[in-house]
Structure formats: structure tokens, C-alpha cells
Amino acid sequence: VATPDLDGPRTGLMAVPFQPTPAKMQVVLAAVAEHPWWFNTPASPEERAVAAATLLADPFNRVWEVWRGGKFVGLLILWRIQPGVDAVFHFIFFDQNLIGKRALILGFLGHLFADPDLGLRRVSMEIPTFKLALLSFARRKLGFTFEGEAEVRKLVVQHGLRVKDPYRANHKE
């Protein structure tokens, strides 16, 4: 099932289930070889290519390819799926630009939560601490929080303390 961008004509992005072809795999493997920071452990270009190919080929993972017009521009990946509970979400855009991709990602996340086969209660992301721009995007634009962050806010409020919290100022709960 295709998941069109909520902005439709403005960005022209669309996600469809990944159908690997030699040409697409060449694009993906070349991108991971060039971007070591997409991985959380040091690895050679060859090791990164093997890790990416393994992730994409794993039948327990779900992968969607992102297109803009006739151009293959990225991947949306769901892995470590525990139906009825949680899954880990990751995205890769070959242009390394997140501008104009927020609506697609939010629409995709909504699609994941609505999927009765998955029955997800939570979607997690793992972001290296040195990737500050990506961390900021996930928190400010996509609404992700740190593990336990909401519970800490509730505890602070229950005990009558007031703290200035810029995250709460930008998001309605």
C-alpha cells in the first residue's frame, strides 16, 4: 500500500513497499559506504554494505522505498518489530536533507500505528548522541521523546515543582 506525502503536490514524495533491484541496491550500498555516521559503530565501507544488505533482506523487517517523481530518494525502515508492542524506525534520505520530508514521515508513522497487523503501541528511534540535528528533528518535528521523559515530567508535576521545559512549550500533550 502506497503512503503518499500529506503535502502531496508540494513535495511529491511517496513511500511504497521496497522491491529490491540491482539498481536500487547499488544506490543504497553506495550511500552507506559513503556515510559512516549512519552507523553507531565503526565499520569499514564493506562492513557497512553487508550490514545494510542484511537489514534490507531480513524477512522480519519492513522496508519502504521513497520516491519523488521518478527518482528513488530514500528508505523508511522498520525493524526489531514486536507486534502489539514496539518497533524501531529508521529513515535514510540520499540527499541528506530533511526539508520537506516531515509530512511524509508523520503520515508514515500514522500508517504504522493504524496497521492492525502490527498493532504497535510505540515506535522507537535510535539516534547517536553526536547527531544533534537529527536528534532535534526527531524531537521537535516528529514528536519523539527520550525514554522515560514523560514519566519524569509527570513526577515533577505531581510533586509540585515547576521547571521551564521548552519541549512542553512546543508540543501539546
PDB file of N, CA, C and O in Angstrom, residues 55-102:
ATOM      1  N   LEU A  55      20.086  -5.937   6.677  1.00  0.00           N
ATOM      2  CA  LEU A  55      18.896  -5.261   7.194  1.00  0.00           C
ATOM      3  C   LEU A  55      17.772  -5.269   6.164  1.00  0.00           C
ATOM      4  O   LEU A  55      16.612  -5.547   6.488  1.00  0.00           O
ATOM      5  N   LEU A  56      18.110  -4.984   4.913  1.00  0.00           N
ATOM      6  CA  LEU A  56      17.095  -4.918   3.860  1.00  0.00           C
ATOM      7  C   LEU A  56      16.560  -6.293   3.484  1.00  0.00           C
ATOM      8  O   LEU A  56      15.408  -6.417   3.072  1.00  0.00           O
ATOM      9  N   ALA A  57      17.383  -7.328   3.609  1.00  0.00           N
ATOM     10  CA  ALA A  57      16.974  -8.668   3.193  1.00  0.00           C
ATOM     11  C   ALA A  57      16.259  -9.451   4.291  1.00  0.00           C
ATOM     12  O   ALA A  57      15.623 -10.461   4.004  1.00  0.00           O
ATOM     13  N   ASP A  58      16.331  -8.990   5.528  1.00  0.00           N
ATOM     14  CA  ASP A  58      15.725  -9.717   6.642  1.00  0.00           C
ATOM     15  C   ASP A  58      14.208  -9.771   6.468  1.00  0.00           C
ATOM     16  O   ASP A  58      13.546  -8.723   6.414  1.00  0.00           O
ATOM     17  N   PRO A  59      13.624 -10.963   6.382  1.00  0.00           N
ATOM     18  CA  PRO A  59      12.178 -11.065   6.149  1.00  0.00           C
ATOM     19  C   PRO A  59      11.330 -10.573   7.319  1.00  0.00           C
ATOM     20  O   PRO A  59      10.125 -10.363   7.161  1.00  0.00           O
ATOM     21  N   PHE A  60      11.927 -10.377   8.483  1.00  0.00           N
ATOM     22  CA  PHE A  60      11.181  -9.884   9.643  1.00  0.00           C
ATOM     23  C   PHE A  60      11.134  -8.363   9.700  1.00  0.00           C
ATOM     24  O   PHE A  60      10.431  -7.787  10.524  1.00  0.00           O
ATOM     25  N   ASN A  61      11.893  -7.697   8.839  1.00  0.00           N
ATOM     26  CA  ASN A  61      11.882  -6.241   8.761  1.00  0.00           C
ATOM     27  C   ASN A  61      10.894  -5.801   7.688  1.00  0.00           C
ATOM     28  O   ASN A  61      10.571  -6.560   6.782  1.00  0.00           O
ATOM     29  N   ARG A  62      10.443  -4.567   7.818  1.00  0.00           N
ATOM     30  CA  ARG A  62       9.600  -3.980   6.774  1.00  0.00           C
ATOM     31  C   ARG A  62      10.316  -2.743   6.255  1.00  0.00           C
ATOM     32  O   ARG A  62      10.780  -1.909   7.028  1.00  0.00           O
ATOM     33  N   VAL A  63      10.394  -2.652   4.935  1.00  0.00           N
ATOM     34  CA  VAL A  63      11.133  -1.563   4.298  1.00  0.00           C
ATOM     35  C   VAL A  63      10.264  -0.962   3.192  1.00  0.00           C
ATOM     36  O   VAL A  63       9.616  -1.692   2.440  1.00  0.00           O
ATOM     37  N   TRP A  64      10.268   0.369   3.136  1.00  0.00           N
ATOM     38  CA  TRP A  64       9.561   1.098   2.088  1.00  0.00           C
ATOM     39  C   TRP A  64      10.575   1.964   1.355  1.00  0.00           C
ATOM     40  O   TRP A  64      11.488   2.531   1.969  1.00  0.00           O
ATOM     41  N   GLU A  65      10.403   2.077   0.068  1.00  0.00           N
ATOM     42  CA  GLU A  65      11.263   2.953  -0.727  1.00  0.00           C
ATOM     43  C   GLU A  65      10.529   4.275  -0.928  1.00  0.00           C
ATOM     44  O   GLU A  65       9.307   4.300  -1.082  1.00  0.00           O
ATOM     45  N   VAL A  66      11.276   5.361  -0.900  1.00  0.00           N
ATOM     46  CA  VAL A  66      10.692   6.687  -1.045  1.00  0.00           C
ATOM     47  C   VAL A  66      11.055   7.220  -2.426  1.00  0.00           C
ATOM     48  O   VAL A  66      12.221   7.182  -2.833  1.00  0.00           O
ATOM     49  N   TRP A  67      10.040   7.738  -3.107  1.00  0.00           N
ATOM     50  CA  TRP A  67      10.204   8.271  -4.453  1.00  0.00           C
ATOM     51  C   TRP A  67       9.726   9.712  -4.504  1.00  0.00           C
ATOM     52  O   TRP A  67       8.767  10.086  -3.834  1.00  0.00           O
ATOM     53  N   ARG A  68      10.410  10.496  -5.296  1.00  0.00           N
ATOM     54  CA  ARG A  68       9.949  11.847  -5.660  1.00  0.00           C
ATOM     55  C   ARG A  68       9.930  11.853  -7.177  1.00  0.00           C
ATOM     56  O   ARG A  68      10.975  11.819  -7.819  1.00  0.00           O
ATOM     57  N   GLY A  69       8.715  11.889  -7.711  1.00  0.00           N
ATOM     58  CA  GLY A  69       8.607  11.763  -9.163  1.00  0.00           C
ATOM     59  C   GLY A  69       9.138  10.398  -9.572  1.00  0.00           C
ATOM     60  O   GLY A  69       8.766   9.388  -9.016  1.00  0.00           O
ATOM     61  N   GLY A  70      10.050  10.370 -10.498  1.00  0.00           N
ATOM     62  CA  GLY A  70      10.635   9.106 -10.935  1.00  0.00           C
ATOM     63  C   GLY A  70      11.974   8.808 -10.305  1.00  0.00           C
ATOM     64  O   GLY A  70      12.699   7.944 -10.789  1.00  0.00           O
ATOM     65  N   LYS A  71      12.311   9.494  -9.204  1.00  0.00           N
ATOM     66  CA  LYS A  71      13.627   9.322  -8.602  1.00  0.00           C
ATOM     67  C   LYS A  71      13.533   8.639  -7.236  1.00  0.00           C
ATOM     68  O   LYS A  71      12.767   9.051  -6.369  1.00  0.00           O
ATOM     69  N   PHE A  72      14.343   7.601  -7.053  1.00  0.00           N
ATOM     70  CA  PHE A  72      14.468   6.866  -5.797  1.00  0.00           C
ATOM     71  C   PHE A  72      15.292   7.725  -4.841  1.00  0.00           C
ATOM     72  O   PHE A  72      16.475   7.958  -5.072  1.00  0.00           O
ATOM     73  N   VAL A  73      14.658   8.228  -3.754  1.00  0.00           N
ATOM     74  CA  VAL A  73      15.333   9.208  -2.902  1.00  0.00           C
ATOM     75  C   VAL A  73      15.600   8.748  -1.475  1.00  0.00           C
ATOM     76  O   VAL A  73      16.272   9.451  -0.716  1.00  0.00           O
ATOM     77  N   GLY A  74      15.086   7.577  -1.073  1.00  0.00           N
ATOM     78  CA  GLY A  74      15.358   7.149   0.298  1.00  0.00           C
ATOM     79  C   GLY A  74      14.618   5.895   0.690  1.00  0.00           C
ATOM     80  O   GLY A  74      13.937   5.259  -0.117  1.00  0.00           O
ATOM     81  N   LEU A  75      14.782   5.545   1.965  1.00  0.00           N
ATOM     82  CA  LEU A  75      14.155   4.357   2.541  1.00  0.00           C
ATOM     83  C   LEU A  75      13.555   4.689   3.901  1.00  0.00           C
ATOM     84  O   LEU A  75      14.112   5.500   4.653  1.00  0.00           O
ATOM     85  N   LEU A  76      12.456   4.027   4.216  1.00  0.00           N
ATOM     86  CA  LEU A  76      11.870   4.037   5.552  1.00  0.00           C
ATOM     87  C   LEU A  76      11.952   2.598   6.033  1.00  0.00           C
ATOM     88  O   LEU A  76      11.505   1.680   5.331  1.00  0.00           O
ATOM     89  N   ILE A  77      12.536   2.379   7.203  1.00  0.00           N
ATOM     90  CA  ILE A  77      12.837   1.020   7.665  1.00  0.00           C
ATOM     91  C   ILE A  77      12.229   0.796   9.039  1.00  0.00           C
ATOM     92  O   ILE A  77      12.385   1.608   9.941  1.00  0.00           O
ATOM     93  N   LEU A  78      11.561  -0.327   9.198  1.00  0.00           N
ATOM     94  CA  LEU A  78      11.014  -0.750  10.485  1.00  0.00           C
ATOM     95  C   LEU A  78      11.636  -2.100  10.799  1.00  0.00           C
ATOM     96  O   LEU A  78      11.523  -3.038  10.017  1.00  0.00           O
ATOM     97  N   TRP A  79      12.308  -2.190  11.937  1.00  0.00           N
ATOM     98  CA  TRP A  79      12.969  -3.440  12.291  1.00  0.00           C
ATOM     99  C   TRP A  79      12.853  -3.679  13.793  1.00  0.00           C
ATOM    100  O   TRP A  79      12.301  -2.845  14.506  1.00  0.00           O
ATOM    101  N   ARG A  80      13.334  -4.823  14.235  1.00  0.00           N
ATOM    102  CA  ARG A  80      13.134  -5.263  15.623  1.00  0.00           C
ATOM    103  C   ARG A  80      11.658  -5.091  15.998  1.00  0.00           C
ATOM    104  O   ARG A  80      11.313  -4.546  17.028  1.00  0.00           O
ATOM    105  N   ILE A  81      10.813  -5.598  15.115  1.00  0.00           N
ATOM    106  CA  ILE A  81       9.366  -5.476  15.270  1.00  0.00           C
ATOM    107  C   ILE A  81       8.868  -6.498  16.293  1.00  0.00           C
ATOM    108  O   ILE A  81       9.139  -7.692  16.161  1.00  0.00           O
ATOM    109  N   GLN A  82       8.155  -6.012  17.288  1.00  0.00           N
ATOM    110  CA  GLN A  82       7.462  -6.852  18.256  1.00  0.00           C
ATOM    111  C   GLN A  82       5.978  -6.528  18.109  1.00  0.00           C
ATOM    112  O   GLN A  82       5.500  -5.549  18.698  1.00  0.00           O
ATOM    113  N   PRO A  83       5.249  -7.294  17.282  1.00  0.00           N
ATOM    114  CA  PRO A  83       3.840  -6.967  17.044  1.00  0.00           C
ATOM    115  C   PRO A  83       3.074  -6.780  18.357  1.00  0.00           C
ATOM    116  O   PRO A  83       3.261  -7.522  19.313  1.00  0.00           O
ATOM    117  N   GLY A  84       2.235  -5.759  18.368  1.00  0.00           N
ATOM    118  CA  GLY A  84       1.461  -5.449  19.557  1.00  0.00           C
ATOM    119  C   GLY A  84       2.217  -4.629  20.584  1.00  0.00           C
ATOM    120  O   GLY A  84       1.659  -4.216  21.588  1.00  0.00           O
ATOM    121  N   VAL A  85       3.511  -4.377  20.327  1.00  0.00           N
ATOM    122  CA  VAL A  85       4.314  -3.654  21.306  1.00  0.00           C
ATOM    123  C   VAL A  85       5.089  -2.511  20.659  1.00  0.00           C
ATOM    124  O   VAL A  85       4.708  -1.355  20.773  1.00  0.00           O
ATOM    125  N   ASP A  86       6.182  -2.805  19.986  1.00  0.00           N
ATOM    126  CA  ASP A  86       7.161  -1.792  19.604  1.00  0.00           C
ATOM    127  C   ASP A  86       7.881  -2.213  18.331  1.00  0.00           C
ATOM    128  O   ASP A  86       7.905  -3.387  17.975  1.00  0.00           O
ATOM    129  N   ALA A  87       8.478  -1.234  17.675  1.00  0.00           N
ATOM    130  CA  ALA A  87       9.380  -1.469  16.554  1.00  0.00           C
ATOM    131  C   ALA A  87      10.348  -0.296  16.505  1.00  0.00           C
ATOM    132  O   ALA A  87      10.063   0.787  17.008  1.00  0.00           O
ATOM    133  N   VAL A  88      11.501  -0.525  15.904  1.00  0.00           N
ATOM    134  CA  VAL A  88      12.491   0.532  15.742  1.00  0.00           C
ATOM    135  C   VAL A  88      12.381   1.073  14.321  1.00  0.00           C
ATOM    136  O   VAL A  88      12.348   0.314  13.350  1.00  0.00           O
ATOM    137  N   PHE A  89      12.296   2.388  14.224  1.00  0.00           N
ATOM    138  CA  PHE A  89      12.117   3.084  12.952  1.00  0.00           C
ATOM    139  C   PHE A  89      13.407   3.797  12.582  1.00  0.00           C
ATOM    140  O   PHE A  89      14.084   4.371  13.430  1.00  0.00           O
ATOM    141  N   HIS A  90      13.739   3.745  11.309  1.00  0.00           N
ATOM    142  CA  HIS A  90      14.892   4.473  10.797  1.00  0.00           C
ATOM    143  C   HIS A  90      14.554   4.949   9.391  1.00  0.00           C
ATOM    144  O   HIS A  90      13.778   4.314   8.690  1.00  0.00           O
ATOM    145  N   PHE A  91      15.124   6.067   9.014  1.00  0.00           N
ATOM    146  CA  PHE A  91      14.947   6.545   7.649  1.00  0.00           C
ATOM    147  C   PHE A  91      16.292   6.980   7.095  1.00  0.00           C
ATOM    148  O   PHE A  91      17.189   7.386   7.831  1.00  0.00           O
ATOM    149  N   ILE A  92      16.410   6.845   5.791  1.00  0.00           N
ATOM    150  CA  ILE A  92      17.608   7.274   5.069  1.00  0.00           C
ATOM    151  C   ILE A  92      17.131   8.048   3.855  1.00  0.00           C
ATOM    152  O   ILE A  92      16.307   7.550   3.076  1.00  0.00           O
ATOM    153  N   PHE A  93      17.628   9.268   3.718  1.00  0.00           N
ATOM    154  CA  PHE A  93      17.369  10.040   2.507  1.00  0.00           C
ATOM    155  C   PHE A  93      18.712  10.324   1.866  1.00  0.00           C
ATOM    156  O   PHE A  93      19.604  10.871   2.505  1.00  0.00           O
ATOM    157  N   PHE A  94      18.852   9.938   0.616  1.00  0.00           N
ATOM    158  CA  PHE A  94      20.146  10.001  -0.054  1.00  0.00           C
ATOM    159  C   PHE A  94      20.647  11.418  -0.247  1.00  0.00           C
ATOM    160  O   PHE A  94      21.849  11.636  -0.350  1.00  0.00           O
ATOM    161  N   ASP A  95      19.736  12.401  -0.259  1.00  0.00           N
ATOM    162  CA  ASP A  95      20.178  13.789  -0.380  1.00  0.00           C
ATOM    163  C   ASP A  95      20.554  14.384   0.977  1.00  0.00           C
ATOM    164  O   ASP A  95      20.984  15.531   1.055  1.00  0.00           O
ATOM    165  N   GLN A  96      20.381  13.613   2.063  1.00  0.00           N
ATOM    166  CA  GLN A  96      20.707  14.027   3.434  1.00  0.00           C
ATOM    167  C   GLN A  96      19.998  15.310   3.844  1.00  0.00           C
ATOM    168  O   GLN A  96      20.472  16.051   4.691  1.00  0.00           O
ATOM    169  N   ASN A  97      18.855  15.553   3.265  1.00  0.00           N
ATOM    170  CA  ASN A  97      18.115  16.776   3.525  1.00  0.00           C
ATOM    171  C   ASN A  97      16.739  16.384   4.052  1.00  0.00           C
ATOM    172  O   ASN A  97      16.000  15.672   3.394  1.00  0.00           O
ATOM    173  N   LEU A  98      16.386  16.878   5.243  1.00  0.00           N
ATOM    174  CA  LEU A  98      15.096  16.541   5.832  1.00  0.00           C
ATOM    175  C   LEU A  98      14.003  17.553   5.506  1.00  0.00           C
ATOM    176  O   LEU A  98      12.838  17.329   5.818  1.00  0.00           O
ATOM    177  N   ILE A  99      14.387  18.648   4.853  1.00  0.00           N
ATOM    178  CA  ILE A  99      13.399  19.662   4.484  1.00  0.00           C
ATOM    179  C   ILE A  99      12.378  19.042   3.528  1.00  0.00           C
ATOM    180  O   ILE A  99      12.728  18.402   2.549  1.00  0.00           O
ATOM    181  N   GLY A 100      11.111  19.218   3.853  1.00  0.00           N
ATOM    182  CA  GLY A 100      10.042  18.693   3.010  1.00  0.00           C
ATOM    183  C   GLY A 100       9.716  17.233   3.251  1.00  0.00           C
ATOM    184  O   GLY A 100       8.834  16.685   2.601  1.00  0.00           O
ATOM    185  N   LYS A 101      10.388  16.594   4.207  1.00  0.00           N
ATOM    186  CA  LYS A 101      10.164  15.160   4.431  1.00  0.00           C
ATOM    187  C   LYS A 101       9.326  14.893   5.687  1.00  0.00           C
ATOM    188  O   LYS A 101       8.879  13.782   5.915  1.00  0.00           O
ATOM    189  N   ARG A 102       9.097  15.922   6.495  1.00  0.00           N
ATOM    190  CA  ARG A 102       8.365  15.762   7.754  1.00  0.00           C
ATOM    191  C   ARG A 102       6.974  15.190   7.539  1.00  0.00           C
ATOM    192  O   ARG A 102       6.558  14.260   8.233  1.00  0.00           O
TER     193      ARG A 102
END
